Coordinates of C-alpha atoms and ligand atoms in Angstrom, one line a residue:
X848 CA 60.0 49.0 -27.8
X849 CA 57.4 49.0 -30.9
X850 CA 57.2 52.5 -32.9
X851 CA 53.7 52.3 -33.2
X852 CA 50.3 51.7 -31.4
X853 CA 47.5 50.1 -32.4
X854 CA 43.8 50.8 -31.9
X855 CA 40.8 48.6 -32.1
X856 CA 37.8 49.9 -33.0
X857 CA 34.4 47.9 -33.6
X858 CA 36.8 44.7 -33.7
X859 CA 38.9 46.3 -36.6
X860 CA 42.8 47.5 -35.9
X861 CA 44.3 50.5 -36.9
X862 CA 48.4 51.0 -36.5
X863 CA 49.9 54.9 -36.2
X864 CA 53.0 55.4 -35.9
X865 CA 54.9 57.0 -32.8
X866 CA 57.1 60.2 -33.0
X867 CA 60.0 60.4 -29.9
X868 CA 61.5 63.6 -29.1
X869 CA 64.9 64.0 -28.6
X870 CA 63.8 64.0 -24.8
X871 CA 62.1 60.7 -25.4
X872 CA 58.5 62.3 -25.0
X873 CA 56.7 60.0 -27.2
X874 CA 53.5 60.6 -28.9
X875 CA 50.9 58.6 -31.5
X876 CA 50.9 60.1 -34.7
X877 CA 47.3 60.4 -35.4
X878 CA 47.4 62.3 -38.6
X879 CA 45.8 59.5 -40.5
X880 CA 42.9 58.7 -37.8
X881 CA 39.8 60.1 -39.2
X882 CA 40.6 58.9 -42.8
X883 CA 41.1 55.4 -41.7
X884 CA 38.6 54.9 -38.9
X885 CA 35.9 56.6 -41.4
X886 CA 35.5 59.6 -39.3
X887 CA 36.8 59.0 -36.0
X888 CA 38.1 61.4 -34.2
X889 CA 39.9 62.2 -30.1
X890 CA 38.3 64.2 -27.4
X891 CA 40.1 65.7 -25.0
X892 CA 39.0 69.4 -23.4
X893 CA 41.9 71.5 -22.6
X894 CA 44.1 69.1 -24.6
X895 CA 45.8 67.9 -21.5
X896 CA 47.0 64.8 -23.0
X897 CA 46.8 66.3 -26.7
X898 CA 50.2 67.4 -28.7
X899 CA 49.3 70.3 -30.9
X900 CA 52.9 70.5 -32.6
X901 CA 56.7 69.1 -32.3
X902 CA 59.0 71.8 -31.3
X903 CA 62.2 72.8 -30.6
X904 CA 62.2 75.9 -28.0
X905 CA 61.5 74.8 -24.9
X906 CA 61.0 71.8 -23.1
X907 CA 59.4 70.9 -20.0
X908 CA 59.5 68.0 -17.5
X909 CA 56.7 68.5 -14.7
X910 CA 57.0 65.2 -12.8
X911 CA 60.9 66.7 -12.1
X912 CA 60.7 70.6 -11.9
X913 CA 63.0 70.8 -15.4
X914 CA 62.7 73.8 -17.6
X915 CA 64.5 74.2 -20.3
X916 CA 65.1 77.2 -23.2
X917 CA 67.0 75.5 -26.2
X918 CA 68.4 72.9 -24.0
X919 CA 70.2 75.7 -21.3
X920 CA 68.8 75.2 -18.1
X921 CA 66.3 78.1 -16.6
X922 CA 68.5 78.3 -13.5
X923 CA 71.4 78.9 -15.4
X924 CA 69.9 81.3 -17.9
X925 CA 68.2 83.0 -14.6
X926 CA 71.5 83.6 -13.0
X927 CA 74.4 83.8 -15.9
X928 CA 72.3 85.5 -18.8
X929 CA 70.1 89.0 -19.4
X930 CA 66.9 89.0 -21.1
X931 CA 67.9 90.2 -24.4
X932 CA 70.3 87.6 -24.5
X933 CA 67.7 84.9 -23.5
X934 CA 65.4 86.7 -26.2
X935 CA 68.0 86.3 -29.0
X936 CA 68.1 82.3 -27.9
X937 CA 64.4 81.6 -28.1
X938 CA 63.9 83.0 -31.1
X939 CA 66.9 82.4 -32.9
X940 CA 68.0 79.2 -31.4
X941 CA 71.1 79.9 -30.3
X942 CA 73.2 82.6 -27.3
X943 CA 74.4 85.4 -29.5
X944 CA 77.6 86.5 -29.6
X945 CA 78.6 89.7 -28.6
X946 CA 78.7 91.2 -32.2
X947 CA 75.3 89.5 -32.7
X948 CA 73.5 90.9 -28.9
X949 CA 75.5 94.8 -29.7
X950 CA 73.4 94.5 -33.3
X951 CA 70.2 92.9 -32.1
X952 CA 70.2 95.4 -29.0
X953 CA 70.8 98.6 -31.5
X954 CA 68.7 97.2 -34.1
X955 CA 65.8 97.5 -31.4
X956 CA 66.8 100.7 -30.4
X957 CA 66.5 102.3 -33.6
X958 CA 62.5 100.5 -33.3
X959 CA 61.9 102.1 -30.0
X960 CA 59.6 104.6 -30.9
X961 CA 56.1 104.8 -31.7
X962 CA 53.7 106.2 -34.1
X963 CA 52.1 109.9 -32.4
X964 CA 49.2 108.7 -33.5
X965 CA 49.0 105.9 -30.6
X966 CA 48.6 108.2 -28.1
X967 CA 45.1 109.7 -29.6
X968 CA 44.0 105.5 -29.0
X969 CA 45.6 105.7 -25.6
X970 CA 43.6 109.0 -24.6
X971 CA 40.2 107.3 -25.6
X972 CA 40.4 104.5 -22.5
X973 CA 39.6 105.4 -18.8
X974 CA 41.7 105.2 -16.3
X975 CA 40.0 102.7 -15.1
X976 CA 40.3 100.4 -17.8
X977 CA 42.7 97.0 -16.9
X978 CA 46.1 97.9 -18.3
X979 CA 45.4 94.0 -20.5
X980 CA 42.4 95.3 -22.3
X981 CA 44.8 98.4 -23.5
X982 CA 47.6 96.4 -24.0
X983 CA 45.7 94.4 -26.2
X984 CA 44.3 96.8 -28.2
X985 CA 47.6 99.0 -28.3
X986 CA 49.0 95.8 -29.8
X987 CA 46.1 95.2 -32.3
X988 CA 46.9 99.3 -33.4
X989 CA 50.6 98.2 -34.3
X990 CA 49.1 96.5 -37.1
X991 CA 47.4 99.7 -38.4
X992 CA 50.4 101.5 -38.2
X993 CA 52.8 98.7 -39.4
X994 CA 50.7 97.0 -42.5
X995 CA 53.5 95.6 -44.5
X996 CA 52.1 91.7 -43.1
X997 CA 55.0 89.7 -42.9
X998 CA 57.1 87.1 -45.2
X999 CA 58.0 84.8 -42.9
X1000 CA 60.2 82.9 -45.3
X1001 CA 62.1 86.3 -45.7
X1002 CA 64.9 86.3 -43.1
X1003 CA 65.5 89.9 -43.3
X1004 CA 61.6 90.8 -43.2
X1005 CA 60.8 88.3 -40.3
X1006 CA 64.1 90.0 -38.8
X1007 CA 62.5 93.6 -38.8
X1008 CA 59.2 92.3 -37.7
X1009 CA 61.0 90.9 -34.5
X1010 CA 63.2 94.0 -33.7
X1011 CA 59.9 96.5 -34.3
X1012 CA 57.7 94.2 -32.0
X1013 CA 60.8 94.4 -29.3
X1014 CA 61.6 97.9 -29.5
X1015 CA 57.6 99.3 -29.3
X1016 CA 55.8 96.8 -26.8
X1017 CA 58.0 98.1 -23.6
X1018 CA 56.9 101.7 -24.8
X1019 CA 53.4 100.7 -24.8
X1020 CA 54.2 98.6 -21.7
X1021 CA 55.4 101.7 -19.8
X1022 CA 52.6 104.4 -21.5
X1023 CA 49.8 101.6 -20.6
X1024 CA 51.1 102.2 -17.0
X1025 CA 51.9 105.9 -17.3
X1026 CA 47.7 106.5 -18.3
X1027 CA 46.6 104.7 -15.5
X1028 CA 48.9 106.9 -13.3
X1029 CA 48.2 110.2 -14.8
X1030 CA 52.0 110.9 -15.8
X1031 CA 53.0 112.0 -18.8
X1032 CA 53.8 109.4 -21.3
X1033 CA 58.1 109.2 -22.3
X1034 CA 60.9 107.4 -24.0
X1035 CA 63.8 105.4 -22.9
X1036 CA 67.1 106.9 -24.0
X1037 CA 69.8 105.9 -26.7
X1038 CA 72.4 104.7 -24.1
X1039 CA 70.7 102.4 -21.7
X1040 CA 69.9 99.1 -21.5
X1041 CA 66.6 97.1 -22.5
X1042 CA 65.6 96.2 -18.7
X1043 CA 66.9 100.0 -18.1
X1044 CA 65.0 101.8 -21.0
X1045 CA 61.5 99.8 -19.5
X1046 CA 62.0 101.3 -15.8
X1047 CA 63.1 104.4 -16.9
X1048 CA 59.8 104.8 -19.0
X1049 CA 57.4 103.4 -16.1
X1050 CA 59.0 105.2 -13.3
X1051 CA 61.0 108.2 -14.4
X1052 CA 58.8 111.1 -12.7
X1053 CA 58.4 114.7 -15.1
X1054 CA 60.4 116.8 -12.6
X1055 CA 63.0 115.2 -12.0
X1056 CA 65.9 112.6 -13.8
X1057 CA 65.7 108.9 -12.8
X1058 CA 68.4 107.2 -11.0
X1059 CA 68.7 103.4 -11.7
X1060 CA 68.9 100.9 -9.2
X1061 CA 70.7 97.8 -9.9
X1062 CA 68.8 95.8 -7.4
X1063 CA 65.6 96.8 -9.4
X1064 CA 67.5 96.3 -12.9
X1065 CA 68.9 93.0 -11.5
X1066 CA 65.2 91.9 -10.0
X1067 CA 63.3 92.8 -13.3
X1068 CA 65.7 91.4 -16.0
X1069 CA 65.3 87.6 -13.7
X1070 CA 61.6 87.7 -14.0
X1071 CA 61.6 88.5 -17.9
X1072 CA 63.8 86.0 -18.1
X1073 CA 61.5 83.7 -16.1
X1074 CA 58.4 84.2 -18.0
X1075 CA 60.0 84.3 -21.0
X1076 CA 59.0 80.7 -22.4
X1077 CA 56.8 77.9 -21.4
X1078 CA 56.2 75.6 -24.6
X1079 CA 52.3 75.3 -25.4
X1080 CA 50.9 77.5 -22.7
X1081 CA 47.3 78.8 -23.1
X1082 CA 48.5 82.6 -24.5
X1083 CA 51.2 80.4 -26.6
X1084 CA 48.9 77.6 -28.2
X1085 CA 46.7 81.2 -28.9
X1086 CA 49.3 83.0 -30.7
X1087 CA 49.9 79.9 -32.7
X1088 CA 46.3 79.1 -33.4
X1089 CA 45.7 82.4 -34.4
X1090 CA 49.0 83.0 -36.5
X1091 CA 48.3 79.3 -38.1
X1092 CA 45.0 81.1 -40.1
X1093 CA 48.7 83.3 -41.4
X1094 CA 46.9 86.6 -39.5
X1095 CA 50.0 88.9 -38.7
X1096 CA 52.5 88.7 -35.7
X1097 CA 51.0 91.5 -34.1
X1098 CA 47.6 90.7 -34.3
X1099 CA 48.4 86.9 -32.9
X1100 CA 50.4 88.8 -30.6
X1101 CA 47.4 90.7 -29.3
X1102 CA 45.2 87.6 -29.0
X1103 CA 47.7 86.2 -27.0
X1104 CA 47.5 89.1 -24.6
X1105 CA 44.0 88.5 -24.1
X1106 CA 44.5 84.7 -23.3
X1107 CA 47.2 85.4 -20.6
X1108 CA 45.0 87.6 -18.9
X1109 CA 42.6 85.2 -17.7
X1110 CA 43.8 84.5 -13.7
X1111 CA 43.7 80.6 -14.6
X1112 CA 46.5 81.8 -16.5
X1113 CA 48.7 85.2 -16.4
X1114 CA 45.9 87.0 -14.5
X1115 CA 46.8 84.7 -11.5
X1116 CA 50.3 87.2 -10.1
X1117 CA 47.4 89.4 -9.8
X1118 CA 44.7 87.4 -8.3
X1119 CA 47.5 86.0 -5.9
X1120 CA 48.6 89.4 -4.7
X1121 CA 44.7 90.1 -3.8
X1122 CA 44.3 86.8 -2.3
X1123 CA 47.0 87.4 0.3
X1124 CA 45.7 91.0 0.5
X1125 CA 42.5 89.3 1.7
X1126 CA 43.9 86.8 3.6
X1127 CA 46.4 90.0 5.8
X1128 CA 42.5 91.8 5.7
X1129 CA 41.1 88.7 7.1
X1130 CA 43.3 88.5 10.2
X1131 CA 46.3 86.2 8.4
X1132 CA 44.2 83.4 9.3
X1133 CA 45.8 80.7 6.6
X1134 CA 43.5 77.7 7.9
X1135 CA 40.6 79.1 6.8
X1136 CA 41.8 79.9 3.3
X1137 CA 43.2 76.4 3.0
X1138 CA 40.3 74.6 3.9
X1139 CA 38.3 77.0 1.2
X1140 CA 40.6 76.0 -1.6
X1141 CA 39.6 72.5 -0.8
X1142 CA 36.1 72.8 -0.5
X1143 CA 34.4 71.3 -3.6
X1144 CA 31.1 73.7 -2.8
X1145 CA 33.6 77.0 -2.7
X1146 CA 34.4 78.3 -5.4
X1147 CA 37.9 79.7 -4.0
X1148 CA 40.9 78.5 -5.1
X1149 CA 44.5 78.8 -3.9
X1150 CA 46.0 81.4 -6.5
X1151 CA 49.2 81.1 -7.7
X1152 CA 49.4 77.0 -7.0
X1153 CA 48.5 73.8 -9.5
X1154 CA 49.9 73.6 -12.7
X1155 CA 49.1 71.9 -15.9
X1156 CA 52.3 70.5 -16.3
X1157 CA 54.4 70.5 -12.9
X1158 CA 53.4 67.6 -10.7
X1159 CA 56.3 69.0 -8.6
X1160 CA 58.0 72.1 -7.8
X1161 CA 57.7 75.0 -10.9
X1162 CA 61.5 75.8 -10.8
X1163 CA 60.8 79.5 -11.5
X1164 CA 58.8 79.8 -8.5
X1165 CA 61.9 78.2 -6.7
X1166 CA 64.0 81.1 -7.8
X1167 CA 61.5 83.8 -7.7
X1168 CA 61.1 82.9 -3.7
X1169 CA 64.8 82.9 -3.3
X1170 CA 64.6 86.4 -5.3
X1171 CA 61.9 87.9 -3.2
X1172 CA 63.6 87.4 0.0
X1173 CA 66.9 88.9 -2.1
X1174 CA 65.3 92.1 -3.7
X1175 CA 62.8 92.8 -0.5
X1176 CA 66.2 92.8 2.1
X1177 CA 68.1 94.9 -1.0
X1178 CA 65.0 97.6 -0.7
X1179 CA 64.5 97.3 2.7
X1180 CA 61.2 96.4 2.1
X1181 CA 58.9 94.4 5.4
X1182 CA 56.1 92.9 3.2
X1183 CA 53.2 90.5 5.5
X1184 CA 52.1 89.2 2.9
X1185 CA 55.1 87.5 2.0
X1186 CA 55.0 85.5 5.2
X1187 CA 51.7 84.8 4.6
X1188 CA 52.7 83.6 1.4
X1189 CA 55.5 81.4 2.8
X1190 CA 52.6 79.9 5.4
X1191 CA 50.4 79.2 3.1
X1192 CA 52.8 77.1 0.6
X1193 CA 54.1 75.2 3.7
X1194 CA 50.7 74.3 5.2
X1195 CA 49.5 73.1 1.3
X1196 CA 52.8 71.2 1.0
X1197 CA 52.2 69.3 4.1
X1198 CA 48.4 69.5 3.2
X1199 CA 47.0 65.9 2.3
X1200 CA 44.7 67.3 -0.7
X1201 CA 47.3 69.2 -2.7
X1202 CA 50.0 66.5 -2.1
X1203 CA 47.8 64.4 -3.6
X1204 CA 46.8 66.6 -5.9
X1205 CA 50.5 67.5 -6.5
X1206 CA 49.8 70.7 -6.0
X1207 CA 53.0 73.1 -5.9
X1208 CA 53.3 76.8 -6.4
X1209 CA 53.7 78.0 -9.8
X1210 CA 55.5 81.2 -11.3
X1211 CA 52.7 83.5 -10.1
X1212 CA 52.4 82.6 -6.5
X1213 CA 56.0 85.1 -5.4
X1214 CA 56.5 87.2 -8.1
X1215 CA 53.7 89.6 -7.8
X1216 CA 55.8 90.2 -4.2
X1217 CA 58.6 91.2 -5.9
X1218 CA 56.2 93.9 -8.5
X1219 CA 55.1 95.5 -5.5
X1220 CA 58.6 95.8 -3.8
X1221 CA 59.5 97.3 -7.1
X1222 CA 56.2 99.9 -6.9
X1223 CA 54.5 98.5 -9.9
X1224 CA 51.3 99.0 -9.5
X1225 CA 49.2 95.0 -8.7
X1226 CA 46.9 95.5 -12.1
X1227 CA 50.4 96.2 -14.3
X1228 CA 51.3 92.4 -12.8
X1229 CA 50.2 90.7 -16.0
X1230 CA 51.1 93.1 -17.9
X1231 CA 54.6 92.3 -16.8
X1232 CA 54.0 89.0 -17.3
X1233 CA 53.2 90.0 -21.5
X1234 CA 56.4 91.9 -21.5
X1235 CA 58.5 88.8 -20.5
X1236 CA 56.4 86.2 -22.7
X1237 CA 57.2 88.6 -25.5
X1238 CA 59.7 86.7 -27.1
X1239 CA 58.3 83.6 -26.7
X1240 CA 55.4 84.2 -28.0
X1241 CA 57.8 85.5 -31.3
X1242 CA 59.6 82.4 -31.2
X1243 CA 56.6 80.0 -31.4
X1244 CA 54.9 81.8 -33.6
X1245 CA 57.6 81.8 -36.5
X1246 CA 58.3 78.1 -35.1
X1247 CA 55.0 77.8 -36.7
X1248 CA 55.5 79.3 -39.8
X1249 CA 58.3 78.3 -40.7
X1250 CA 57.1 74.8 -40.5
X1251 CA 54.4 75.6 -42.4
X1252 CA 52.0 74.2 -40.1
X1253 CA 48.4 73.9 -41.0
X1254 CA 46.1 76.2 -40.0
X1255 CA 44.5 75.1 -36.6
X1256 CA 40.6 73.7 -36.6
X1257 CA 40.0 71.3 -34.0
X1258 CA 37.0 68.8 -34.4
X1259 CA 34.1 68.1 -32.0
X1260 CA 31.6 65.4 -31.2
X1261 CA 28.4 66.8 -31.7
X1262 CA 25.6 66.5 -29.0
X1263 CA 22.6 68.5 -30.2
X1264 CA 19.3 67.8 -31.8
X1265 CA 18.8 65.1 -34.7
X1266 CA 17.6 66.8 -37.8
X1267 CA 14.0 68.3 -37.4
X1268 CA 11.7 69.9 -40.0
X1269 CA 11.4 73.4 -39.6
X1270 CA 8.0 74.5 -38.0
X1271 CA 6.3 78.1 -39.4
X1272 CA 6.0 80.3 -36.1
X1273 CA 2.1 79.8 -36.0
X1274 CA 2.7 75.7 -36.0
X1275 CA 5.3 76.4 -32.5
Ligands
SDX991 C1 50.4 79.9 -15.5 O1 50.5 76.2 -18.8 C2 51.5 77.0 -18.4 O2 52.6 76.7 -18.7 C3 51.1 78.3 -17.7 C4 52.2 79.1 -17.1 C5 53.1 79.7 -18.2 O3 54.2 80.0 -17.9 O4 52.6 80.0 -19.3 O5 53.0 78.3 -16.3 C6 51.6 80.3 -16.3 O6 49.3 80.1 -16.0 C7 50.5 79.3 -14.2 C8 49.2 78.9 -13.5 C9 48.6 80.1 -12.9 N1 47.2 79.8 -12.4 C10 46.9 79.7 -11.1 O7 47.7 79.8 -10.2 C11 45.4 79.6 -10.8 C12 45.2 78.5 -9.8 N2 45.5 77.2 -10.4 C13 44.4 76.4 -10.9 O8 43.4 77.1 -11.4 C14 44.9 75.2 -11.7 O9 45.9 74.6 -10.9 C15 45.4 75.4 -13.1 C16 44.5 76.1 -14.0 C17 46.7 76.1 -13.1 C18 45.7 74.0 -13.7 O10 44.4 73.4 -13.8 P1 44.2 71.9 -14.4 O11 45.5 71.4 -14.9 O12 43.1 72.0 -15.4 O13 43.9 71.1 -13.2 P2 42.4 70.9 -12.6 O14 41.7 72.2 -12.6 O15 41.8 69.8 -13.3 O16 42.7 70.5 -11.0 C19 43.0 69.1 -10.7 C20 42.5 69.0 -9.2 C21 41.0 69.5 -9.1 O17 40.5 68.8 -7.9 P3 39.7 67.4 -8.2 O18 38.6 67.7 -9.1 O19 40.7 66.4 -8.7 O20 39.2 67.0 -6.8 O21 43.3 70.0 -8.4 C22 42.4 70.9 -7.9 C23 41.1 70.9 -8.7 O22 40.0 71.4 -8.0 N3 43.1 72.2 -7.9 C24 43.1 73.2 -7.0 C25 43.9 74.2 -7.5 N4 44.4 73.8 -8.7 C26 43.9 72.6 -9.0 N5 42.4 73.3 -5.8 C27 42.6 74.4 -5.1 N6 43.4 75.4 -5.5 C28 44.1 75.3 -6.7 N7 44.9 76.3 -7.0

């Protein structure tokens, strides 16, 4: 095979060079383009066919359902691993070993605590306001209250950085959820667990100590696991773009946020729970929502299915159906609309127009199911989602700085006006 291709353009040719991955993904290294072509440059919106870095977390094959976290298999990891653990990989590259999880785990611990002064920001939204939008800002405030920006060639500072941003996010994870509810906002305790510390600060009621579950434990440390990485996601490819300008982890962090909560994108657990909430309102009558989603002039679209990448099954979704059915018989928990759920994804995987369309469900479509079971409330469903792409999001983004990537700027082909001389408003 050659290692490069070549383009022709106006009758001239042009050779780049092609980069494999150790998966044999193979891309054309177009670093040279616009300085050999005399300004030439790609389009291509949403950069579905566009590379934006080589890297060495996670990889990806959507024409096979394959998900991979520094080479262990998602359905291993799932199953055999907890979500520190799986944190600890992405980020450092490698499982821990005991000594190394006991000091990562108590190095967050002694983080777990945040500035008083967080609360006064917290008091200032409404109720009403969508736990994102105070995520986000909560996030931002970390900065204000953590300045030192970091050195990411400084293992030790980097280090801190990632233990602080682990031990306060499930704080302002669980206080995010606690405001909306009206419940007084509290800590986790000194001798739990990470999954534990989170439901003991979201669930544990004023009057009364909180009893873990293990089936809730169990249920919530597989879906951090799940969500933890996904390679150059929309939130990821943001945290990147905005930590390549060398803004701080917590502020890319925060952008990120906001990018996830778009239902294209992390919004959609949310959007799928009050789709199947509409369709159980509407009767249960699946047909009609099926022949919606493929209706060019409606607008609807089936929530939780299609992915940018998996032209087949999205393995999490495989295991967070086989969970859902798990954690909902553990509860003792009848939920319609997870039948409606199953209905729908068997009618669209018979359907003509999403088999064509490989059209699958993805990570969203089940696990807002299993949130509910668990009483989390359906707008805290991204939020979740945030709290397992937490350390993915850290891993990427000292990928990226660490390879000293350039900062991002993406060119354009412009399409506006030719130059005009300006006209004095009484000439217009
Ligand atoms: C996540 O990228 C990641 O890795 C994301 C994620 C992660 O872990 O970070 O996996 C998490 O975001 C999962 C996706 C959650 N979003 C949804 O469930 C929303 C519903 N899905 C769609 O909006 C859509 O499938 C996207 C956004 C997920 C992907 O969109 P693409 O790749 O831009 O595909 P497209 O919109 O060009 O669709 C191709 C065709 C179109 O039809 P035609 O124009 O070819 O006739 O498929 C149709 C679309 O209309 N289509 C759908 C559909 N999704 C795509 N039709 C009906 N219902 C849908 N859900």
């Amino acid at each position: 095979m050659s290692n490069t291709a070549i383009l022709e353009i106006n009758g001239e040719k042009h050779e780049f060079p092609l980069i494999v991955g150790t998966e044999n993904e193979i891309g054309i290294d177009i670093k040279t383009l616009r300085g050999v072509t005399g300004g030439v440059t790609t389009i291509d919106p949403g950069y579905k066919n566009t590379g934006s870095c080589e890297s060495a977390i996670t990889f990806l094959n959507g024409e096979e359902g394959v998900l991979r976290y520094r080479g262990y298999a998602i359905e291993d990891l799932a199953e055999k691993a907890d979500f520190l653990e799986v944190a600890y990989l992405l980020i450092f590259g490698n499982l821990p070993t005991q000594e190394q999880l006991d000091k990562f785990h108590a190095d967050i611990k002694k983080e777990s605590v945040v500035d008083d002064d967080i609360k006064k920001i917290l008091d200032a939204f409404p109720k009403t306001a969508h736990p994102m939008g105070v995520l986000a800002s909560l996030t931002s405030a970390l900065t204000a209250f953590n300045p030192s920006s970091v050195n990411v060639d400084s293992e030790d500072d980097m280090y801190n950085a990632i233990v602080k941003i682990l031990g306060k996010f499930p704080v302002l994870v669980a206080w995010t959820m606690r405001k909306k509810q009206g419940l007084p906002l509290n800590y986790g305790s000194e001798d739990l667990g990470y999954v534990e510390n989170i439901l003991k600060m979201m669930f544990e009621k004023p009057n009364k100590p909180y009893e873990q579950n293990d089936i809730l434990i169990n249920a919530l440390d597989k879906l951090l696991i799940l969500h933890a990485d996904h390679e150059q996601n929309c939130s990821t490819s943001t945290v990147r773009i905005v930590g390549s300008s060398h803004a701080g982890l917590f502020a890319s962090l925060s952008a990120g946020i906001s990018a996830l909560w778009g239902p294209l994108h992390g919004g959609a657990n949310q959007a799928v729970l009050e789709m199947l909430e509409g369709i159980k309102e509407d009767g249960g009558d699946t047909k009609k929502y099926m022949a919606k989603a493929k209706d060019k002039e409606d607008p609807f679209r089936l929530m939780g299915f299609g992915h940018r990448v998996y032209k087949n099954f999205d393995p999490r979704a495989k295991i967070i159906k086989k969970a859902a059915d798990e954690v909902l018989g553990d509860l003792g928990v009848e939920d319609p609309v997870l039948d409606i759920a199953k209905g729908l994804a068997e009618e669209a995987l018979s359907d003509g127009y999403f088999v064509k369309r490989k059209l699958y469900p993805n990570v969203d479509f089940y696990s807002g199911i299993i949130y509910r079971a668990m009483g989390i409330p359906v707008e805290m469903f991204t939020v979740m989602f945030a709290l397992g792409r937490l350390p993915g999001w850290i891993a990427q983004w000292r990928e990226m700085r660490l390879r000293k990537e350039p900062i991002g700027r993406p060119r354009q082909i412009y399409i506006g006006e030719n130059h005009r001389e300006f006209k004095s408003i009484n000439e217009r």
